[in-house]
Amino acid sequence: MTTDVMPAPPPPSRAGPALRLARRAWRLQYRDSAQSLALAERALAMGDRLGDASAVAWARLAQAYHHMRYGPMPVALREFRAARRGFARLGDERGQMLADVGVARCTWRQGRLHEALDIVLPLRDRGMALLRHEERGMLLNSIAGCCSVMGRPDEAFGYMYQALREAGPARGHGFDTVLYCNLAHELCLLGDQDEALAYVEEGLRRCATMNTPLFHAALLINRVQSLTDVGRAADALPVIHELLAMRDDAVGLGVQDMSFESLAIAALRAGDVALGSDLLQRARAAVDVDGLPDTHIELAVAEAEAARCAGRLDDALGHLARLDPLTREGISLRARCMAWQLRADLCQLQGDPSGAVHALREWQLAHLARSAMASRARQQAASLQTELMRAQRRHEEIDARRQASERAREALSAINRQLSARVAEVQALQLELQQQALRDPLTGLYNRRHMNEVLGPMFLLAQRDRLPLSVVIVDLDHFKAVNDRHGHLAGDRVLSAFGALLAVHLRRSDVACRYGGEEFCLLMPRTAAAMARRKLAAMLKAWRAQTFDLDAGRLTQLSFSAGVADTAAGEWIAPEQLLRAADDAALQAKRSGRGRVVLATP
């Protein structure tokens, strides 16, 4: 069984999101057919919405190739023609050519061989100049498929060899695997079954690294056909069961492409009549009247094998008699040999020696022609095998370099991660040290150093914006008595609690500092002295309500004295004057009986 090669994606250019999505769908056709179709559908919808005609055309082309392999042929043809019309409107000759190649592929799969060759062969010279890499490989491989079906394997080998050379090893997207599949099919047609099986095994080995069930199934069908031709039909039974276990939507081979007739022949010759009959029933349902001649030959052979298993020799010969003449164009020499050999066996079983001799003579003529054709094609096959081996070595070298590069990138990433972690640690340590330099460790408030740094800029900003800045000095009342009566640990506890009180009542824009000992300084931007006084009064009330249970007894009814000065209360020349005014007001609050807030006078 043959398969086709994926055309290359559109060339990189300034592309919008829809066209990028279409290109991705194109690249994934063989690696992930379901995702490729989903992306093509998204690209088509996005291209329609955005008015991106190029994205629409490429998305339709990706869908068309998907349907050619996985869906009904009429749908594929409709999509190919729609894509071609889109490319024609864009003046994209490459796109038109690739759509024409797809139409030709559909046409020869429908049995219209000359029509298909008339489409694709005139594209060859222009395509070699216009198309790129695997696009050229796809074109040449399609010509090879036409030649193969028309019984010209030497030309098919030549085109396949050129297709591999044109595709290039690094950009083939699995094209060498396609060639292994097609070579196995061609060698099976020529009668070199051992070599065909070798290509099947190599193709399956490569498929193991790819998500390409289409290739896998095609290679397994080639294996069944080759084993059947060398009399090892029993060995083909496990392969048949493996094929039947594959889902049609995953494999990409619809009922018309699963070669049920080939599988039926193998099962019947292996003696599994029940399986053979089931496969024959599937083959009858799948056969296309306008399909390839070899399919009809193999279906008739399968019908004859089933009749022979049932002991109905006349019916078996009747199925084969309907094939005459077997010399029609498009019938492969393998199919002719198969039909004549079965006819000879049936005539011998029926006691018809003259019929058996006639069938054997026809088989011999077909076999000799097949051998001569194989001899002519052998040189091309050897050259292609050599090129495939070279391509494989180049693939392995590229893969080794890629893996080494990935390992180097991973090592560099690990080093960068470690370095980033170290930098983060250093930055965190620096931030912690900076906070330690600016914060009072007991209360968590800013220290006097930070207050001195920010007071000047805040003073200038208030003058520039003509907004008030209040400076407050707070002095805890009778704090020395707390230390003397309850100890310094109790005093530290009181200081820490007052710092927490300030943090709760102040805004984020306010700056609270421990000024020294039991004194605190508050910088309150955009706040007039009267508003600051009201806030301080509320804090004084909350502070009076706090109680502390200490070893020497309960501490209650604490208070503080505060002085407030703001920039709007007078013509302050420097921030130090404002600070001094607040300090003087706090002192006045102390002298006036404590537990109060006093506004500074200019």
Coordinates of C-alpha atoms in Angstrom, one line a residue:
M1 CA 0.0 0.0 0.0
T2 CA 1.3 3.5 -0.9
T3 CA 0.9 6.7 1.0
D4 CA 1.6 10.3 0.1
V5 CA 3.9 12.9 1.5
M6 CA 2.9 16.1 3.3
P7 CA 3.6 19.3 1.4
A8 CA 5.7 21.9 3.2
P9 CA 4.1 24.8 5.0
P10 CA 3.8 28.2 3.4
P11 CA 7.0 30.2 3.5
P12 CA 7.7 32.4 6.5
S13 CA 6.5 35.9 5.9
R14 CA 4.7 38.7 7.8
A15 CA 1.8 36.6 9.0
G16 CA -1.1 37.3 11.2
P17 CA -2.4 34.9 13.9
A18 CA -4.8 33.1 11.5
L19 CA -2.0 32.4 9.0
R20 CA 0.4 31.3 11.7
L21 CA -2.3 28.9 12.9
A22 CA -2.8 27.5 9.4
R23 CA 0.9 27.0 9.0
R24 CA 1.0 25.1 12.3
A25 CA -1.9 22.9 11.1
W26 CA 0.0 22.2 7.9
R27 CA 3.1 21.1 9.8
L28 CA 1.2 18.7 12.0
Q29 CA -0.6 16.8 9.3
Y30 CA 1.5 13.7 9.8
R31 CA 2.5 14.1 13.4
D32 CA -0.9 14.7 14.8
S33 CA -3.8 14.5 12.3
A34 CA -6.6 15.3 14.8
Q35 CA -4.8 18.4 16.1
S36 CA -3.9 19.4 12.6
L37 CA -7.6 19.3 11.5
A38 CA -8.7 21.2 14.7
L39 CA -6.1 23.9 14.1
A40 CA -7.1 24.2 10.4
E41 CA -10.7 24.6 11.4
R42 CA -9.7 27.3 13.9
A43 CA -7.5 29.0 11.3
L44 CA -10.3 29.0 8.8
A45 CA -12.8 30.5 11.2
M46 CA -10.3 33.1 12.3
G47 CA -9.2 33.9 8.8
D48 CA -12.9 34.4 7.8
R49 CA -13.4 36.7 10.8
L50 CA -10.2 38.7 10.2
G51 CA -10.5 38.8 6.4
D52 CA -7.1 36.9 6.0
A53 CA -7.6 35.3 2.6
S54 CA -4.2 33.6 2.7
A55 CA -4.9 31.9 6.0
V56 CA -8.3 30.7 4.7
A57 CA -6.7 29.2 1.6
W58 CA -3.9 27.4 3.5
A59 CA -6.4 26.2 6.1
R60 CA -8.6 24.8 3.4
L61 CA -5.6 23.1 1.8
A62 CA -4.7 21.5 5.1
Q63 CA -8.3 20.3 5.5
A64 CA -8.3 19.0 2.0
Y65 CA -5.2 16.8 2.5
H66 CA -6.6 15.6 5.8
H67 CA -9.9 14.5 4.1
M68 CA -8.0 12.9 1.2
R69 CA -6.3 10.6 3.8
Y70 CA -9.0 10.3 6.4
G71 CA -12.4 11.2 4.9
P72 CA -14.6 10.8 1.9
M73 CA -12.8 11.6 -1.4
P74 CA -15.6 14.0 -2.7
V75 CA -15.1 16.2 0.4
A76 CA -11.4 16.3 -0.2
L77 CA -11.9 17.2 -3.9
R78 CA -14.3 20.0 -2.9
E79 CA -11.8 21.4 -0.4
F80 CA -8.9 21.2 -2.9
R81 CA -10.9 23.2 -5.5
A82 CA -12.0 25.8 -2.9
A83 CA -8.4 26.2 -1.8
R84 CA -7.3 26.5 -5.4
R85 CA -9.8 29.3 -6.1
G86 CA -8.6 31.1 -3.0
F87 CA -4.9 30.9 -4.1
A88 CA -5.9 32.0 -7.6
R89 CA -7.5 35.1 -6.3
L90 CA -4.3 35.8 -4.2
G91 CA -2.0 35.1 -7.2
D92 CA -0.3 32.4 -5.2
E93 CA 1.0 30.0 -7.8
R94 CA 2.7 27.7 -5.3
G95 CA -0.6 27.2 -3.5
Q96 CA -2.5 26.6 -6.7
M97 CA 0.1 24.0 -7.7
L98 CA -0.1 22.1 -4.3
A99 CA -3.9 22.1 -4.7
D100 CA -3.6 20.6 -8.2
V101 CA -1.3 17.9 -6.8
G102 CA -3.9 17.0 -4.3
V103 CA -6.6 16.9 -7.0
A104 CA -4.4 14.6 -9.1
R105 CA -3.8 12.3 -6.1
C106 CA -7.6 12.0 -5.5
T107 CA -8.1 11.4 -9.3
W108 CA -5.7 8.5 -9.6
R109 CA -7.0 6.9 -6.4
Q110 CA -10.4 6.9 -8.1
G111 CA -8.9 4.9 -11.0
R112 CA -8.6 7.7 -13.6
L113 CA -4.9 7.2 -14.1
H114 CA -4.3 9.1 -17.3
E115 CA -6.3 12.1 -16.1
A116 CA -4.3 12.2 -12.9
L117 CA -1.0 12.0 -14.8
D118 CA -2.2 14.7 -17.2
I119 CA -2.7 17.0 -14.2
V120 CA 0.5 16.4 -12.3
L121 CA 3.1 15.7 -14.9
P122 CA 3.0 19.2 -16.6
L123 CA 3.7 20.7 -13.1
R124 CA 7.1 19.0 -12.8
D125 CA 9.4 21.5 -14.5
R126 CA 7.7 24.6 -13.1
G127 CA 7.4 23.0 -9.7
M128 CA 11.1 22.3 -9.5
A129 CA 11.8 26.0 -9.9
L130 CA 8.9 27.3 -7.8
L131 CA 8.3 24.8 -5.0
R132 CA 10.6 24.3 -2.0
H133 CA 12.1 21.2 -0.4
E134 CA 9.3 18.7 0.6
E135 CA 6.9 20.6 -1.7
R136 CA 8.9 19.3 -4.6
G137 CA 9.1 15.9 -2.9
M138 CA 5.3 15.8 -2.6
L139 CA 4.9 16.6 -6.3
L140 CA 7.5 14.0 -7.4
N141 CA 6.0 11.4 -5.1
S142 CA 2.6 11.9 -6.7
I143 CA 4.1 11.3 -10.1
A144 CA 5.7 8.2 -8.8
G145 CA 2.4 7.0 -7.5
C146 CA 0.8 7.4 -10.9
C147 CA 3.7 5.5 -12.5
S148 CA 3.4 2.7 -10.0
V149 CA -0.3 2.2 -10.5
M150 CA 0.2 2.3 -14.3
G151 CA 2.7 -0.6 -14.1
R152 CA 5.9 1.5 -14.6
P153 CA 7.9 0.7 -11.4
D154 CA 11.3 1.7 -12.8
E155 CA 9.9 5.3 -13.4
A156 CA 8.3 5.2 -10.0
F157 CA 11.6 4.4 -8.3
G158 CA 13.3 7.2 -10.3
Y159 CA 10.7 9.8 -9.1
M160 CA 10.9 8.5 -5.5
Y161 CA 14.6 8.8 -5.6
Q162 CA 14.5 12.4 -6.9
A163 CA 11.7 13.2 -4.4
L164 CA 14.0 12.2 -1.5
R165 CA 16.9 14.2 -2.8
E166 CA 14.6 17.3 -3.2
A167 CA 13.0 17.1 0.2
G168 CA 16.2 17.2 2.2
P169 CA 16.8 15.3 5.4
A170 CA 16.3 18.1 8.0
R171 CA 13.0 19.4 6.6
G172 CA 11.3 16.3 5.3
H173 CA 8.8 15.9 8.2
G174 CA 8.9 12.1 7.9
F175 CA 9.3 12.0 4.1
D176 CA 11.9 9.3 4.3
T177 CA 9.4 7.2 6.2
V178 CA 6.9 7.8 3.4
L179 CA 9.5 6.5 1.0
Y180 CA 10.0 3.3 3.0
C181 CA 6.3 2.7 2.9
N182 CA 6.1 3.3 -0.8
L183 CA 9.2 1.2 -1.6
A184 CA 7.8 -1.7 0.4
H185 CA 4.7 -1.5 -1.8
E186 CA 6.6 -1.2 -5.0
L187 CA 8.9 -4.1 -4.2
C188 CA 5.8 -6.2 -3.3
L189 CA 4.4 -5.5 -6.7
L190 CA 7.7 -6.5 -8.3
G191 CA 7.8 -9.8 -6.4
D192 CA 10.9 -9.0 -4.3
Q193 CA 9.0 -9.9 -1.1
D194 CA 12.0 -10.4 1.2
E195 CA 13.3 -6.9 0.4
A196 CA 9.8 -5.5 0.7
L197 CA 9.6 -7.0 4.2
A198 CA 12.9 -5.5 5.1
Y199 CA 11.7 -2.0 4.1
V200 CA 8.5 -2.6 6.1
E201 CA 10.5 -3.4 9.3
E202 CA 12.6 -0.3 8.8
G203 CA 9.6 1.8 8.2
L204 CA 7.9 0.5 11.3
R205 CA 11.0 1.2 13.3
R206 CA 10.9 4.8 12.3
C207 CA 7.2 5.1 12.9
A208 CA 7.8 4.1 16.5
T209 CA 9.3 7.6 17.1
M210 CA 6.4 9.4 15.3
N211 CA 2.7 9.7 16.0
T212 CA 1.7 8.6 12.5
P213 CA -0.8 5.8 12.6
L214 CA -1.4 6.3 8.9
F215 CA 2.1 5.1 8.0
H216 CA 1.9 2.4 10.6
A217 CA -1.3 0.9 9.1
A218 CA 0.0 1.2 5.5
L219 CA 3.2 -0.6 6.4
L220 CA 1.3 -3.4 8.2
I221 CA -0.9 -3.9 5.1
N222 CA 2.3 -4.1 3.0
R223 CA 3.5 -6.8 5.5
V224 CA 0.3 -8.8 5.1
Q225 CA 0.5 -8.7 1.3
S226 CA 4.2 -9.7 1.2
L227 CA 3.7 -12.6 3.7
T228 CA 0.7 -13.8 1.7
D229 CA 2.7 -13.7 -1.6
V230 CA 5.5 -15.9 -0.1
G231 CA 3.1 -18.5 1.3
R232 CA 3.3 -17.3 4.9
A233 CA -0.4 -16.3 5.3
A234 CA -0.6 -17.8 8.8
D235 CA 2.2 -15.4 9.9
A236 CA 0.0 -12.5 8.7
L237 CA -3.0 -13.3 11.0
P238 CA -1.6 -11.4 14.0
V239 CA -0.9 -8.4 11.7
I240 CA -4.5 -8.5 10.5
H241 CA -5.8 -8.5 14.1
E242 CA -3.5 -5.6 14.9
L243 CA -4.9 -3.7 11.9
L244 CA -8.5 -4.4 12.9
A245 CA -7.8 -3.1 16.4
M246 CA -7.0 0.3 15.0
R247 CA -9.7 2.9 14.9
D248 CA -10.5 4.3 11.5
D249 CA -10.4 7.9 12.8
A250 CA -7.0 7.3 14.4
V251 CA -5.4 5.4 11.5
G252 CA -6.8 7.6 8.8
L253 CA -7.7 4.7 6.6
G254 CA -11.4 4.8 5.8
V255 CA -13.3 1.7 4.7
Q256 CA -12.3 2.3 1.1
D257 CA -8.5 2.3 2.0
M258 CA -8.1 -0.5 4.5
S259 CA -7.4 -3.1 1.8
F260 CA -9.9 -5.6 3.3
E261 CA -9.7 -7.7 0.1
S262 CA -5.9 -8.3 0.8
L263 CA -6.6 -9.1 4.4
A264 CA -9.4 -11.5 3.4
I265 CA -7.1 -13.4 1.0
A266 CA -4.5 -13.8 3.7
A267 CA -7.1 -15.0 6.3
L268 CA -8.7 -17.5 3.9
R269 CA -5.3 -18.9 2.9
A270 CA -4.3 -19.2 6.5
G271 CA -7.4 -21.3 7.1
D272 CA -9.4 -18.8 9.3
V273 CA -12.5 -18.9 7.2
A274 CA -14.7 -17.0 9.7
L275 CA -12.3 -14.1 9.7
G276 CA -11.8 -14.2 6.0
S277 CA -15.6 -14.2 5.4
D278 CA -16.0 -11.2 7.7
L279 CA -13.2 -9.3 5.9
L280 CA -14.7 -10.2 2.5
Q281 CA -18.0 -8.8 3.6
R282 CA -16.2 -5.5 4.6
A283 CA -14.4 -5.5 1.2
R284 CA -17.6 -5.8 -0.7
A285 CA -19.1 -2.9 1.2
A286 CA -16.0 -0.8 0.7
V287 CA -15.3 -1.4 -3.0
D288 CA -15.5 1.6 -5.2
V289 CA -16.9 0.9 -8.7
D290 CA -14.5 3.5 -10.1
G291 CA -11.6 2.5 -7.9
L292 CA -8.2 1.1 -8.8
P293 CA -8.2 -2.1 -11.0
D294 CA -6.0 -4.0 -8.6
T295 CA -8.7 -3.6 -5.9
H296 CA -11.2 -5.3 -8.1
I297 CA -8.8 -8.1 -9.0
E298 CA -8.0 -8.8 -5.4
L299 CA -11.7 -8.7 -4.4
A300 CA -12.4 -11.3 -7.1
V301 CA -9.5 -13.4 -5.9
A302 CA -10.9 -13.2 -2.3
E303 CA -14.3 -14.2 -3.5
A304 CA -12.8 -17.2 -5.4
E305 CA -10.8 -18.2 -2.3
A306 CA -13.9 -18.1 -0.1
A307 CA -15.8 -20.2 -2.7
R308 CA -12.9 -22.7 -2.8
C309 CA -12.9 -23.0 1.0
A310 CA -16.7 -23.8 0.8
G311 CA -16.0 -26.4 -1.9
R312 CA -17.7 -24.5 -4.7
L313 CA -15.1 -24.7 -7.4
D314 CA -17.4 -23.6 -10.2
D315 CA -18.3 -20.5 -8.4
A316 CA -14.6 -19.8 -7.6
L317 CA -13.7 -20.0 -11.3
G318 CA -16.7 -17.9 -12.2
H319 CA -15.4 -15.1 -10.0
L320 CA -12.1 -15.2 -11.8
A321 CA -13.6 -15.5 -15.3
R322 CA -15.3 -12.1 -14.8
L323 CA -11.8 -10.5 -14.7
D324 CA -11.0 -11.2 -18.3
P325 CA -9.1 -9.7 -19.9
L326 CA -6.4 -9.4 -17.3
T327 CA -4.2 -7.4 -19.7
R328 CA -6.2 -4.2 -19.2
E329 CA -4.1 -1.1 -18.4
G330 CA -3.8 -0.3 -14.7
I331 CA -3.7 -4.0 -13.6
S332 CA -0.4 -4.7 -11.9
L333 CA 1.7 -7.8 -12.8
R334 CA 1.3 -8.9 -9.2
A335 CA -2.4 -8.9 -9.5
R336 CA -2.2 -10.8 -12.8
C337 CA 0.1 -13.4 -11.3
M338 CA -2.2 -13.8 -8.3
A339 CA -5.3 -14.3 -10.5
W340 CA -3.6 -16.8 -13.0
Q341 CA -2.0 -18.8 -10.2
L342 CA -5.3 -19.3 -8.4
R343 CA -7.0 -20.2 -11.7
A344 CA -4.4 -22.8 -12.3
D345 CA -4.9 -24.3 -8.8
L346 CA -8.7 -24.3 -9.3
C347 CA -8.5 -26.0 -12.7
Q348 CA -6.2 -28.7 -11.3
L349 CA -8.6 -29.3 -8.4
Q350 CA -11.5 -29.6 -10.9
G351 CA -9.7 -32.1 -13.1
D352 CA -9.2 -29.7 -16.0
P353 CA -5.5 -30.1 -17.0
S354 CA -5.8 -28.1 -20.2
G355 CA -7.2 -25.1 -18.2
A356 CA -4.5 -25.5 -15.6
V357 CA -1.8 -25.5 -18.2
H358 CA -3.2 -22.4 -19.9
A359 CA -3.4 -20.6 -16.6
L360 CA 0.1 -21.6 -15.7
R361 CA 1.4 -20.3 -19.1
E362 CA -0.3 -17.0 -18.5
W363 CA 1.1 -16.9 -15.0
Q364 CA 4.6 -17.6 -16.4
L365 CA 4.3 -14.8 -18.9
A366 CA 3.2 -12.4 -16.2
H367 CA 5.9 -13.6 -13.9
L368 CA 8.7 -13.2 -16.5
A369 CA 7.5 -9.7 -17.3
R370 CA 7.4 -9.0 -13.6
S371 CA 11.0 -10.3 -13.1
A372 CA 12.2 -8.2 -16.1
M373 CA 10.6 -5.1 -14.7
A374 CA 12.1 -5.8 -11.3
S375 CA 15.5 -6.1 -12.9
R376 CA 15.2 -2.7 -14.6
A377 CA 14.0 -1.2 -11.3
R378 CA 16.7 -2.8 -9.1
Q379 CA 19.3 -0.2 -9.9
Q380 CA 17.0 2.6 -9.0
A381 CA 15.9 0.8 -5.9
A382 CA 19.5 0.3 -4.8
S383 CA 20.3 4.0 -5.4
L384 CA 17.3 5.0 -3.4
Q385 CA 18.2 2.7 -0.5
T386 CA 21.7 4.2 -0.4
E387 CA 20.2 7.7 -0.3
L388 CA 17.8 6.7 2.4
M389 CA 20.7 5.4 4.5
R390 CA 22.5 8.7 4.0
A391 CA 19.4 10.6 5.0
Q392 CA 19.0 8.4 8.1
R393 CA 22.6 9.2 9.1
R394 CA 22.0 12.9 8.5
H395 CA 18.8 12.6 10.6
E396 CA 20.8 10.9 13.4
E397 CA 23.6 13.5 13.3
I398 CA 21.0 16.3 13.4
D399 CA 19.2 14.6 16.2
A400 CA 22.4 14.1 18.1
R401 CA 23.3 17.8 17.7
R402 CA 19.8 18.8 18.8
Q403 CA 20.0 16.6 21.9
A404 CA 23.4 18.0 22.8
S405 CA 22.1 21.5 22.3
E406 CA 19.1 20.7 24.5
R407 CA 21.4 19.3 27.2
A408 CA 23.5 22.4 27.0
R409 CA 20.5 24.7 27.2
E410 CA 19.1 22.7 30.2
A411 CA 22.5 23.0 32.0
L412 CA 22.6 26.7 31.3
S413 CA 19.0 27.0 32.5
A414 CA 19.9 25.2 35.7
I415 CA 22.9 27.6 36.2
N416 CA 20.6 30.6 35.5
R417 CA 18.0 29.3 38.0
Q418 CA 20.7 28.8 40.7
L419 CA 22.1 32.3 39.9
S420 CA 18.6 33.8 40.0
A421 CA 18.0 32.1 43.4
R422 CA 21.3 33.5 44.7
V423 CA 20.5 37.0 43.4
A424 CA 17.0 36.8 45.1
E425 CA 18.7 35.7 48.3
V426 CA 21.1 38.6 48.2
Q427 CA 18.3 41.1 47.3
A428 CA 16.2 39.8 50.2
L429 CA 19.2 40.1 52.5
Q430 CA 19.9 43.6 51.3
L431 CA 16.3 44.6 51.8
E432 CA 16.3 43.1 55.3
L433 CA 19.5 45.0 56.1
Q434 CA 18.0 48.2 54.7
Q435 CA 14.9 47.7 56.8
Q436 CA 17.0 47.1 59.8
A437 CA 18.9 50.3 59.2
L438 CA 15.6 52.3 59.0
R439 CA 13.4 50.5 61.5
D440 CA 13.3 50.5 65.3
P441 CA 13.6 46.8 66.2
L442 CA 11.3 47.1 69.3
T443 CA 8.3 48.9 67.9
G444 CA 8.7 48.1 64.2
L445 CA 8.3 51.8 63.4
Y446 CA 10.8 53.8 61.4
N447 CA 13.7 55.3 63.4
R448 CA 14.8 58.9 63.8
R449 CA 17.3 58.5 60.9
H450 CA 14.5 57.7 58.5
M451 CA 12.4 60.6 59.8
N452 CA 15.3 63.0 59.2
E453 CA 15.6 61.7 55.6
V454 CA 12.0 62.1 54.6
L455 CA 10.9 65.2 56.6
G456 CA 12.7 67.6 54.2
P457 CA 11.2 66.2 51.0
M458 CA 7.8 66.0 52.5
F459 CA 8.1 69.6 53.7
L460 CA 9.1 70.9 50.2
L461 CA 6.3 68.8 48.6
A462 CA 3.7 70.4 50.9
Q463 CA 4.9 73.9 50.1
R464 CA 4.9 73.2 46.3
D465 CA 1.4 71.7 46.3
R466 CA 0.1 74.1 49.0
L467 CA -1.3 71.2 51.0
P468 CA -0.8 71.0 54.7
L469 CA 1.7 68.7 56.4
S470 CA 1.3 68.1 60.1
V471 CA 4.2 67.1 62.3
V472 CA 3.3 65.5 65.7
I473 CA 5.5 64.8 68.6
V474 CA 4.0 62.2 71.1
D475 CA 5.5 61.7 74.6
L476 CA 4.2 58.8 76.7
D477 CA 3.2 60.1 80.1
H478 CA 4.9 58.8 83.3
F479 CA 6.9 56.2 81.3
K480 CA 9.9 56.4 83.7
A481 CA 7.6 55.3 86.5
V482 CA 6.6 52.3 84.5
N483 CA 10.2 51.3 84.1
D484 CA 11.0 52.0 87.8
R485 CA 8.0 50.0 89.1
H486 CA 7.6 47.2 86.6
G487 CA 11.0 46.9 85.0
H488 CA 12.4 47.6 81.6
L489 CA 10.8 44.5 80.0
A490 CA 7.4 45.8 80.9
G491 CA 8.5 49.2 79.5
D492 CA 9.5 47.5 76.3
R493 CA 6.1 45.8 76.2
V494 CA 4.3 49.2 76.5
L495 CA 6.4 50.8 73.8
S496 CA 5.7 47.8 71.4
A497 CA 2.0 48.1 72.1
F498 CA 2.0 51.8 71.4
G499 CA 3.8 51.2 68.1
A500 CA 1.1 48.7 67.2
L501 CA -1.6 51.3 68.1
L502 CA 0.0 53.9 65.8
A503 CA 0.2 51.3 62.9
V504 CA -3.6 50.6 63.3
H505 CA -4.8 54.2 63.4
L506 CA -2.5 55.9 60.8
R507 CA -2.9 56.0 57.0
R508 CA -0.4 54.3 54.7
S509 CA 0.8 57.7 53.6
D510 CA 1.6 58.7 57.2
V511 CA 5.1 58.1 58.6
A512 CA 5.4 57.0 62.2
C513 CA 8.9 57.1 63.8
R514 CA 10.3 56.3 67.2
Y515 CA 11.9 59.7 68.0
G516 CA 13.8 58.6 71.1
G517 CA 13.1 56.8 74.4
E518 CA 9.3 57.1 74.9
E519 CA 8.9 59.8 72.3
F520 CA 7.4 59.3 68.8
C521 CA 7.2 61.5 65.8
L522 CA 4.3 61.4 63.2
L523 CA 4.5 63.0 59.7
M524 CA 1.0 63.3 58.3
P525 CA 0.8 64.7 54.7
R526 CA -2.3 66.4 53.4
T527 CA -3.5 66.8 57.0
A528 CA -4.2 70.1 58.8
A529 CA -3.3 70.5 62.5
A530 CA -7.0 70.4 63.5
M531 CA -7.6 67.1 61.7
A532 CA -4.4 65.7 63.2
R533 CA -5.5 66.8 66.6
R534 CA -8.8 64.8 66.2
K535 CA -6.9 61.7 65.2
L536 CA -4.6 62.0 68.1
A537 CA -7.6 62.5 70.5
A538 CA -9.1 59.2 69.1
M539 CA -5.8 57.4 69.6
L540 CA -5.5 58.9 73.2
K541 CA -8.9 57.4 74.0
A542 CA -7.9 54.0 72.6
W543 CA -4.6 54.1 74.5
R544 CA -6.4 54.9 77.8
A545 CA -8.6 51.8 77.3
Q546 CA -5.6 49.5 77.0
T547 CA -4.6 47.4 80.1
F548 CA -1.4 45.5 80.8
D549 CA -1.3 42.6 83.3
L550 CA 2.2 42.7 84.7
D551 CA 4.0 40.8 87.5
A552 CA 3.8 43.8 89.8
G553 CA 0.1 44.4 89.0
R554 CA -2.2 45.7 86.3
L555 CA -1.3 48.8 84.4
T556 CA -4.2 50.9 83.2
Q557 CA -5.3 54.5 82.3
L558 CA -2.1 55.2 80.3
S559 CA -1.9 58.5 78.5
F560 CA 0.4 60.5 76.3
S561 CA 1.0 64.2 75.6
A562 CA 1.3 65.4 72.0
G563 CA 2.1 68.5 70.1
V564 CA 1.0 69.3 66.6
A565 CA 2.4 71.8 64.1
D566 CA 1.4 72.1 60.4
T567 CA 2.8 74.0 57.5
A568 CA -0.4 76.1 57.1
A569 CA -0.1 77.6 60.6
G570 CA 2.8 79.9 59.9
E571 CA 5.6 80.8 57.5
W572 CA 8.0 78.0 58.4
I573 CA 11.3 78.5 56.6
A574 CA 12.8 75.1 57.3
P575 CA 11.4 71.7 58.3
E576 CA 13.5 71.8 61.5
Q577 CA 11.4 74.8 62.6
L578 CA 8.2 72.8 62.1
L579 CA 9.6 69.9 64.1
R580 CA 10.8 72.3 66.9
A581 CA 7.3 73.8 67.1
A582 CA 5.7 70.4 67.4
D583 CA 8.2 69.5 70.2
D584 CA 7.5 72.8 72.0
A585 CA 3.7 72.1 71.8
A586 CA 4.3 68.6 73.2
L587 CA 6.3 70.1 76.1
Q588 CA 3.4 72.6 76.7
A589 CA 1.0 69.6 76.8
K590 CA 3.1 68.0 79.5
R591 CA 3.3 71.2 81.6
S592 CA -0.5 71.7 81.2
G593 CA -1.3 68.4 83.0
R594 CA -0.5 65.7 80.5
G595 CA -3.0 63.5 78.6
R596 CA -3.8 66.1 76.0
V597 CA -3.0 67.3 72.5
V598 CA -1.8 70.9 72.0
L599 CA -1.6 72.8 68.7
A600 CA 1.6 74.8 68.1
T601 CA 1.3 78.6 67.6
P602 CA 3.4 80.3 65.0

